[in-house]
C-alpha positions as a Markdown table, in Angstrom:
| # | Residue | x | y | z |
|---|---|---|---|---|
| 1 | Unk | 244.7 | 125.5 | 137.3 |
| 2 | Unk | 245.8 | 125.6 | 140.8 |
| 3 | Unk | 246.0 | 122.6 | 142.7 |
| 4 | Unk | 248.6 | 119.5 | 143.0 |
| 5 | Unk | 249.3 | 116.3 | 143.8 |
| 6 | Unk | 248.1 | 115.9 | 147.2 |
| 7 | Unk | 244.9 | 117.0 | 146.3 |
| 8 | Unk | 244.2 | 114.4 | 143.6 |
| 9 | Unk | 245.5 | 111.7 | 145.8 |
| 10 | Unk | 242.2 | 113.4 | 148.5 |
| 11 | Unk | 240.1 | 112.7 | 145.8 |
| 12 | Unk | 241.2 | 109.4 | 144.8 |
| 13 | Unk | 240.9 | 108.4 | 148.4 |
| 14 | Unk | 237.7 | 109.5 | 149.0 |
| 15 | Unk | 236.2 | 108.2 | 145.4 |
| 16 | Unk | 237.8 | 105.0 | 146.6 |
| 17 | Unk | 236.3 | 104.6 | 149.9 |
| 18 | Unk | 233.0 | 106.2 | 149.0 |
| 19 | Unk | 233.4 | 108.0 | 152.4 |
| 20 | Unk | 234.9 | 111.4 | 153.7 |
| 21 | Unk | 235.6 | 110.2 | 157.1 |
| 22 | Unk | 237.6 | 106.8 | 156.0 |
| 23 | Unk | 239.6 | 108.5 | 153.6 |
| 24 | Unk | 240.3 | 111.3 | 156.0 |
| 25 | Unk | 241.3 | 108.4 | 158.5 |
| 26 | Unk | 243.5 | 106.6 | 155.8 |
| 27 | Unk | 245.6 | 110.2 | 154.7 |
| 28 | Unk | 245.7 | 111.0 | 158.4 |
| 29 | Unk | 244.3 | 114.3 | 158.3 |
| 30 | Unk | 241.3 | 115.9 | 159.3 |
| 31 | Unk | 238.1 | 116.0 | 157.7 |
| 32 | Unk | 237.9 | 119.9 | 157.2 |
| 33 | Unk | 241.4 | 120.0 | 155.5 |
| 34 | Unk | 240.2 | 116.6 | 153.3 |
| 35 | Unk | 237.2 | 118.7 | 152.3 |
| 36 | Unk | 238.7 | 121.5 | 151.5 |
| 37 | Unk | 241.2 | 119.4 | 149.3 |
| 38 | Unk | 238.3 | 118.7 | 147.2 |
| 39 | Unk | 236.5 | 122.0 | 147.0 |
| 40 | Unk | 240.3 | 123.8 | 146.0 |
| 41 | Unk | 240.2 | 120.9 | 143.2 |
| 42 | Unk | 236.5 | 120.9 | 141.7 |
| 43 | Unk | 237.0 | 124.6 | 141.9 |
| 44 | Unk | 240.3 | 124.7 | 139.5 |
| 45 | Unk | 238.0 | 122.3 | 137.0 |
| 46 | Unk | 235.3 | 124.5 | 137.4 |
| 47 | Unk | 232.8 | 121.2 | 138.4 |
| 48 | Unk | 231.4 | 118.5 | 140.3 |
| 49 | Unk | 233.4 | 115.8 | 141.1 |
| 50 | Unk | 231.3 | 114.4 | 144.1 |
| 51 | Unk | 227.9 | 113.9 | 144.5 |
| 52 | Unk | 227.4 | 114.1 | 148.1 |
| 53 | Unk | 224.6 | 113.0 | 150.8 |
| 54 | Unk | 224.3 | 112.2 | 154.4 |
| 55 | Unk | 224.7 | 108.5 | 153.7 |
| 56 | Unk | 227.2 | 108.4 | 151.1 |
| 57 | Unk | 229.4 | 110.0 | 148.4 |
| 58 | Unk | 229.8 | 108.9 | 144.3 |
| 59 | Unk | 231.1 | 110.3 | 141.5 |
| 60 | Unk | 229.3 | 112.3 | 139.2 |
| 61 | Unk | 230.0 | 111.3 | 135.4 |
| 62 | Unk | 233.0 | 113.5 | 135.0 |
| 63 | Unk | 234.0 | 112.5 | 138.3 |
| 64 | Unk | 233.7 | 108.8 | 137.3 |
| 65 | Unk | 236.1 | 109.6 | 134.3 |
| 66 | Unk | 239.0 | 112.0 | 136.4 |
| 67 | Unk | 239.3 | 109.3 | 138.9 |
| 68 | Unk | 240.0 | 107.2 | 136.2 |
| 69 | Unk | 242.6 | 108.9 | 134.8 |
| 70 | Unk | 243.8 | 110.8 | 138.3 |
| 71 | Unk | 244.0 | 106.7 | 139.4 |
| 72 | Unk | 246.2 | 105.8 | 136.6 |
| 73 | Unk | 248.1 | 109.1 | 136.9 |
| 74 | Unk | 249.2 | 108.4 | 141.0 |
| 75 | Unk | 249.8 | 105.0 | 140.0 |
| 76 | Unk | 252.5 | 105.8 | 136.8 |
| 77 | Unk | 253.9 | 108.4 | 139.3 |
| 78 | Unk | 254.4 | 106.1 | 142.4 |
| 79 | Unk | 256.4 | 103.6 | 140.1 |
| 80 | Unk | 258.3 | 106.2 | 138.8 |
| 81 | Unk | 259.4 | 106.8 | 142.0 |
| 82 | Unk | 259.7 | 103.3 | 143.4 |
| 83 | Unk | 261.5 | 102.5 | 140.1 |
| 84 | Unk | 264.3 | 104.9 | 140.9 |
| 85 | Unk | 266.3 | 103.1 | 144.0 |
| 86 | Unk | 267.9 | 106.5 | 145.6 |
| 87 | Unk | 264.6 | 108.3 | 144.7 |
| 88 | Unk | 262.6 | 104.9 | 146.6 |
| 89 | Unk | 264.3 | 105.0 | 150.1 |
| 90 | Unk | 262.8 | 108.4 | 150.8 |
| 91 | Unk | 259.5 | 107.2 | 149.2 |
| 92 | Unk | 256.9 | 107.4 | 152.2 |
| 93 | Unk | 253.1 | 105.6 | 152.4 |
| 94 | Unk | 251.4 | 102.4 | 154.2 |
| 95 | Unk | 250.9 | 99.0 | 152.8 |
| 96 | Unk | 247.8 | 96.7 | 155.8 |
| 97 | Unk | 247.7 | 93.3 | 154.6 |
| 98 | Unk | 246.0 | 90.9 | 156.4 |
| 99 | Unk | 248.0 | 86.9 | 157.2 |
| 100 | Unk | 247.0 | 84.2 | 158.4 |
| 101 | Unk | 249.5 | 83.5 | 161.7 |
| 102 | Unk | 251.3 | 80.5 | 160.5 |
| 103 | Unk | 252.0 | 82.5 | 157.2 |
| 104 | Unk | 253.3 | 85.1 | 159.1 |
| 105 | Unk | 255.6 | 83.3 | 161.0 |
| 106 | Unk | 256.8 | 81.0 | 158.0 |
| 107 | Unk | 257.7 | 83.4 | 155.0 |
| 108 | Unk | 256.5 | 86.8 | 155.7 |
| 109 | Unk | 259.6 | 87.7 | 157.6 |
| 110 | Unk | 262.5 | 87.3 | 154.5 |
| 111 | Unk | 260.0 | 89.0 | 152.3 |
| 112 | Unk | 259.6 | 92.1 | 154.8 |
| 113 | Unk | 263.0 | 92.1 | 155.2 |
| 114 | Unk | 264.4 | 92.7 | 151.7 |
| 115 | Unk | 260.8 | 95.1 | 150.9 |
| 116 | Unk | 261.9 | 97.2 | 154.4 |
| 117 | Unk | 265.5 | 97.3 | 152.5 |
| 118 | Unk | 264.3 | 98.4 | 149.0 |
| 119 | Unk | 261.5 | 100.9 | 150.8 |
| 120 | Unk | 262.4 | 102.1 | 154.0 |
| 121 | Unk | 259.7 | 104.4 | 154.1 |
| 122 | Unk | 257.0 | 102.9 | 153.8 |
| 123 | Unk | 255.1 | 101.4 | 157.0 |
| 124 | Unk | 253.7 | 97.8 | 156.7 |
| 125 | Unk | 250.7 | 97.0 | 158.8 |
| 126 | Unk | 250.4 | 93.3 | 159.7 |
| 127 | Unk | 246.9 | 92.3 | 161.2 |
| 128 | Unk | 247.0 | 88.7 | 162.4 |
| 129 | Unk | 243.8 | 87.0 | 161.4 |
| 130 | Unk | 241.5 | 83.9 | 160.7 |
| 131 | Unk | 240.3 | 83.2 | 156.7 |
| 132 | Unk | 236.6 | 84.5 | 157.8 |
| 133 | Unk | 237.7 | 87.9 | 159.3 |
| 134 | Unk | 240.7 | 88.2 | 156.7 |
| 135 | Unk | 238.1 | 88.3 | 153.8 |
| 136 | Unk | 235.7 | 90.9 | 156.2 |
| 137 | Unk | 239.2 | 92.9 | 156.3 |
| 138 | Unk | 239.3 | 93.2 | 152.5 |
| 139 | Unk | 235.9 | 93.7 | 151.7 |
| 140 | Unk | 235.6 | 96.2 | 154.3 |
| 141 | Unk | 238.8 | 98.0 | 152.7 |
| 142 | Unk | 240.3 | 97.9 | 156.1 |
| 143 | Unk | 243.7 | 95.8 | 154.6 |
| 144 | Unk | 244.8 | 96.4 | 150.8 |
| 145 | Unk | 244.9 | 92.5 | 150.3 |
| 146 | Unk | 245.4 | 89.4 | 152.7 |
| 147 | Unk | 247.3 | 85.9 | 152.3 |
| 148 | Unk | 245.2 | 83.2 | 154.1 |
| 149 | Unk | 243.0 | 80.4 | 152.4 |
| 150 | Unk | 239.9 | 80.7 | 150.8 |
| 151 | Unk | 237.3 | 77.6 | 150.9 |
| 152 | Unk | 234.1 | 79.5 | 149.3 |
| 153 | Unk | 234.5 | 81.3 | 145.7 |
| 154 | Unk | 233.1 | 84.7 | 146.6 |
| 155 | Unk | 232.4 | 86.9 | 143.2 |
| 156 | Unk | 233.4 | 89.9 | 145.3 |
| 157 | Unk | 237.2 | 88.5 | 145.7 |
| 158 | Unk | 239.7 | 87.7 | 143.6 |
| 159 | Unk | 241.9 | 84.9 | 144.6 |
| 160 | Unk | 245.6 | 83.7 | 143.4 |
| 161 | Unk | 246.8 | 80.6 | 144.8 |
| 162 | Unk | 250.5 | 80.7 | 146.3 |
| 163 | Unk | 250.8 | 77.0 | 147.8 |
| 164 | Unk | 248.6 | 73.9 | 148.2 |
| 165 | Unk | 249.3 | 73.3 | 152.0 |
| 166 | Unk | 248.3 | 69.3 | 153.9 |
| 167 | Unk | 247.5 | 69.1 | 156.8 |
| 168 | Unk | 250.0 | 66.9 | 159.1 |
| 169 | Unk | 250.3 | 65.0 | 162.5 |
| 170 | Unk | 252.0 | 67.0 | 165.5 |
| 171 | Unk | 253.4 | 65.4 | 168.5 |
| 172 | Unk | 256.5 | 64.6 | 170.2 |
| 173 | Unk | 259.6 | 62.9 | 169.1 |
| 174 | Unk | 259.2 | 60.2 | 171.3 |
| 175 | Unk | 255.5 | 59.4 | 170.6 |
| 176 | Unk | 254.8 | 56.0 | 169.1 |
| 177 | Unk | 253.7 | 57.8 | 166.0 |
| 178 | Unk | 256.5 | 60.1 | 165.7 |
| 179 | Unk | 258.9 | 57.6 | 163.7 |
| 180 | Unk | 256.5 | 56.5 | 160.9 |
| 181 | Unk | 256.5 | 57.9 | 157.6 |
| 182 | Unk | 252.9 | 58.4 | 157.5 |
| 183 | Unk | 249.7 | 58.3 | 159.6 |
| 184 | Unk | 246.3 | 57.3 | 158.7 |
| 185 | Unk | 243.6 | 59.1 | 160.0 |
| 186 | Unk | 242.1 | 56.4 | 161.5 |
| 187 | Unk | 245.4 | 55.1 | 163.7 |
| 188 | Unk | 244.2 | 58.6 | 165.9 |
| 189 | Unk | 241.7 | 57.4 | 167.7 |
| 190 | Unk | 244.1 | 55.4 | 169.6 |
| 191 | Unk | 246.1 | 58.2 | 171.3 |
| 192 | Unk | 244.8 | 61.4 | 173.3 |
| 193 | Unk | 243.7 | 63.5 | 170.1 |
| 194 | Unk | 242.8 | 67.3 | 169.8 |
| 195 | Unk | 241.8 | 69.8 | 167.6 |
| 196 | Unk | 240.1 | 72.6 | 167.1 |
| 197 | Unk | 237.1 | 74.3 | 167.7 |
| 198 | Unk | 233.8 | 74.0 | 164.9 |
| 199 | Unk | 234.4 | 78.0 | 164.7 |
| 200 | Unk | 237.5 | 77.3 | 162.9 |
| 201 | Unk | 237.4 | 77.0 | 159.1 |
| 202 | Unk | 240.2 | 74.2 | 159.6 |
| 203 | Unk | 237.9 | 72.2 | 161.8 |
| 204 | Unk | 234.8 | 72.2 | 158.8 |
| 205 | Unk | 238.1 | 71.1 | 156.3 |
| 206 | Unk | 238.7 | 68.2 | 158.5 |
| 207 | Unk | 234.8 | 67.5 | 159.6 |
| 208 | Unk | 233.9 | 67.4 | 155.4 |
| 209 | Unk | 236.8 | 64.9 | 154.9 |
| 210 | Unk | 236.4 | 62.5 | 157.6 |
| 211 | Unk | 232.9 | 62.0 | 157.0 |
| 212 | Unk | 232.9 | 58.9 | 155.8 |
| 213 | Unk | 235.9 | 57.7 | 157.5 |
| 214 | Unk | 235.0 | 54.8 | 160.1 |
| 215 | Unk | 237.1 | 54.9 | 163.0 |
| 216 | Unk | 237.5 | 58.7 | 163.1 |
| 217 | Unk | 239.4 | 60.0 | 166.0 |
| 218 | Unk | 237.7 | 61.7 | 169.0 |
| 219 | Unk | 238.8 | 64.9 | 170.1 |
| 220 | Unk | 239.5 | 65.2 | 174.0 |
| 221 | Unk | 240.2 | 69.0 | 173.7 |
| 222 | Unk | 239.3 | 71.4 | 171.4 |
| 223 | Unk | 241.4 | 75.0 | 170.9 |
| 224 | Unk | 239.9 | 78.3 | 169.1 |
| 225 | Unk | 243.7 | 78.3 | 167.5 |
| 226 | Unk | 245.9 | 76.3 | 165.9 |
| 227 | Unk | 249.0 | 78.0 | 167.6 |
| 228 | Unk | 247.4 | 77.1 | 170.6 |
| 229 | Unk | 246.9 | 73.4 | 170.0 |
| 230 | Unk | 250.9 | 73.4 | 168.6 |
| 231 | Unk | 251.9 | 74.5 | 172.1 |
| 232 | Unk | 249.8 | 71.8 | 173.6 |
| 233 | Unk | 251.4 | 69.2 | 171.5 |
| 234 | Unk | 254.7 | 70.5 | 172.3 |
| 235 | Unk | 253.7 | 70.3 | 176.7 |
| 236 | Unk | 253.2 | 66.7 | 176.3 |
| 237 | Unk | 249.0 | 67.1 | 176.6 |
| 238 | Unk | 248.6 | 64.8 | 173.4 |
| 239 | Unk | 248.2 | 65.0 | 169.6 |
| 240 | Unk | 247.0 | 67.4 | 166.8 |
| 241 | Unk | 246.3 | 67.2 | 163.1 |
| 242 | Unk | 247.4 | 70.5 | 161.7 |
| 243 | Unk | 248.2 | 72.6 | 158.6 |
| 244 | Unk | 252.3 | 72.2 | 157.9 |
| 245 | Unk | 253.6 | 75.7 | 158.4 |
| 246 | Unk | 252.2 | 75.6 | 161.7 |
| 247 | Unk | 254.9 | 72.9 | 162.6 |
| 248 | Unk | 258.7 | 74.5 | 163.1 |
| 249 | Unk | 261.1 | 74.7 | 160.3 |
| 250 | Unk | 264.0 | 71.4 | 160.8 |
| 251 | Unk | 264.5 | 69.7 | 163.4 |
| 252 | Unk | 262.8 | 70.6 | 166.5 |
| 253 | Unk | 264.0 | 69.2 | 170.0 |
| 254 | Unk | 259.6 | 69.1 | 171.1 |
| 255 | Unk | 257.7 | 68.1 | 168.3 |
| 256 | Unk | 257.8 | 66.4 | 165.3 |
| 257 | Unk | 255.2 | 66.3 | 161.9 |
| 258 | Unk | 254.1 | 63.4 | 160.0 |
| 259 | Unk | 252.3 | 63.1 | 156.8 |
| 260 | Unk | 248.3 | 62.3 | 157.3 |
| 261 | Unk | 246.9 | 60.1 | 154.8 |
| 262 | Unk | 243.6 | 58.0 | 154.4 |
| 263 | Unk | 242.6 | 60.8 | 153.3 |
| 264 | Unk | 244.9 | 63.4 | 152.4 |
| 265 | Unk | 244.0 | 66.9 | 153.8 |
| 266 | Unk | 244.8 | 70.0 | 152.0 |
| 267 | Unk | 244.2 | 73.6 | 151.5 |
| 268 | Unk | 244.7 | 76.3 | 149.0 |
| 269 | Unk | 246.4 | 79.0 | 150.5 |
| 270 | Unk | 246.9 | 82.6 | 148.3 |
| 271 | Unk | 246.3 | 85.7 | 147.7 |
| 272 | Unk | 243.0 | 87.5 | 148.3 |
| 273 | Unk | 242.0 | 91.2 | 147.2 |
| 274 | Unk | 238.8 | 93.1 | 145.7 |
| 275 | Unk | 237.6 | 91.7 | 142.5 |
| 276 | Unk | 238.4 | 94.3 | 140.1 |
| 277 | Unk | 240.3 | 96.8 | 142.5 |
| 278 | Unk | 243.9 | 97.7 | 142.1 |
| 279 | Unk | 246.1 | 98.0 | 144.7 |
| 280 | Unk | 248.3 | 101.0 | 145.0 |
| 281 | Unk | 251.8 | 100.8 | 144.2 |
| 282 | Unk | 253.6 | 99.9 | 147.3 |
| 283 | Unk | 250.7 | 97.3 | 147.9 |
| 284 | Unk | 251.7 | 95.7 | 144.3 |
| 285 | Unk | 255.2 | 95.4 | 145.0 |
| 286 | Unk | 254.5 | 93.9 | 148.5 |
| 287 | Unk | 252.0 | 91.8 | 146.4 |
| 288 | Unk | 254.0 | 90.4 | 143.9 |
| 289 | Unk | 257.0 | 89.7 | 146.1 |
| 290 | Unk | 254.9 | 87.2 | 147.7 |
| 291 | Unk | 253.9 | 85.5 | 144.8 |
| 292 | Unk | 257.5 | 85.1 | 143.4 |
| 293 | Unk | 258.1 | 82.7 | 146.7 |
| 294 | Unk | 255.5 | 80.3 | 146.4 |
| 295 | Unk | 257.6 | 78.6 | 144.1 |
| 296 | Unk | 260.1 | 77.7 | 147.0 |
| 297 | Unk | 258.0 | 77.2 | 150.0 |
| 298 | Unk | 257.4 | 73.5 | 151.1 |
């Protein structure tokens, strides 16, 4: 039988992504050369892999069953390699995950840092997103997993939670607020509040809980992102309720973070990736990495 390793990996691509085009995109080559990938390996097997039409392409039975075992194949081969620390510093491939800012910011760095060390070949892809396009992102296939929060169980994801993360008060050192050990919601009202926009998942978090709060604080000024309302905080503008890794690690000479209570806010922030998918090697290992720190985050 004549055909190798890179042309399994074009049809585990493509039975993957259900689509010549993206899988062409993803190996970065061009369609022809995917294509004829294929037809050199259906011809060595002497049968149909692919069942293809103008919309869309699936497996045919036998094709069902070698992309099960060409799957498992790659993968036992890829952590082989990975395995083997001279042999995984020439390794090459691509990891997208998709993180919420503040995550990115917080942890993210350390753990790229000593994954960049371990795998120097292998490109990371960082897309900066919201929870609503992060879960688009991995649904669309577009990112191998993301880190951001999840409000909604969705069937079609599977979730692991890394931290439970509260929301907290921002504002400046000197503000009359700044020295207490914790805020109640209600003692907001009182100062120039903001917050953000009713786009934001964080804003239908802190709508649900305040409903039946009396004395709820006003908003002056609403932002589409929490960065955003941080940096207004920290220019003097006025207050901000939000989630903890936003806030600066230690002391900060601008702006300070103080428990809100009456009620506690919180969200589960984790882990998010297809129900029932499995990532590829180097997406594991990034994966897992970031679940051994949620132990000693905040």
């Amino acid at each position: 039988m004549r055909f190798d390793l890179a042309d399994i990996k074009a049809f585990v691509t493509v039975a993957k992504l259900g689509s010549f085009t993206a899988a062409a995109a993803e190996m970065h080559v061009s369609q022809p050369a995917l294509s004829r990938r294929i037809e050199k390996l259906e011809t060595a097997l002497n049968t149909r892999l692919l069942k293809r039409t103008t919309r869309k392409v699936d497996l045919t039975p036998v094709g069902m069953e070698f992309n099960r075992r060409a799957t498992e194949l790659l993968h036992n081969f890829d952590e082989a390699l990975l395995g083997i620390s001279d042999v995984a510093r020439n390794v090459s491939g691509e990891v997208s995950i998709s993180c919420m800012p503040s995550a990115s910011r917080f942890f993210l760095p350390r753990i790229l840092r000593d994954y960049h060390e371990r795998y120097p070949g292998i490109t990371v892809r960082v897309v900066d997103q919201g929870a609503t396009d992060a879960i688009a992102a991995v649904k669309r296939r577009e990112v191998d997993f993301a880190f951001n929060h999840l409000e909604v169980p969705d069937p079609e994801l599977t979730f692991m939670l890394v931290l439970q993360e509260r929301l907290v008060l921002a504002c400046q050192p000197s503000h009359p607020l700044a020295r207490k050990k914790s805020v109640k919601w209600a003692e907001l009202g009182a100062y120039d509040y903001m917050t953000v926009t009713k786009a934001s998942s964080n804003r239908l978090l802190i709508d649900l809980a305040l409903a039946t709060v009396p004395n709820k604080p006003r908003a002056f000024c609403e932002a589409q992102h929490v960065s955003t309302l941080v940096a207004f905080v920290e220019a003097g503008i006025g207050i901000a309720a939000v989630p903890n890794m936003c806030m600066p690690i230690g002391n900060h000479p601008s702006l300070v973070s103080v428990p809100l209570t009456n009620p506690m806010i919180s969200r589960k922030v984790g882990l998010i990736r297809r129900t029932g998918s499995r990532l590829s090697t180097a997406a594991q290992k990034l994966y897992d990495e970031i679940l051994k720190v949620k132990h000693t985050l905040r």
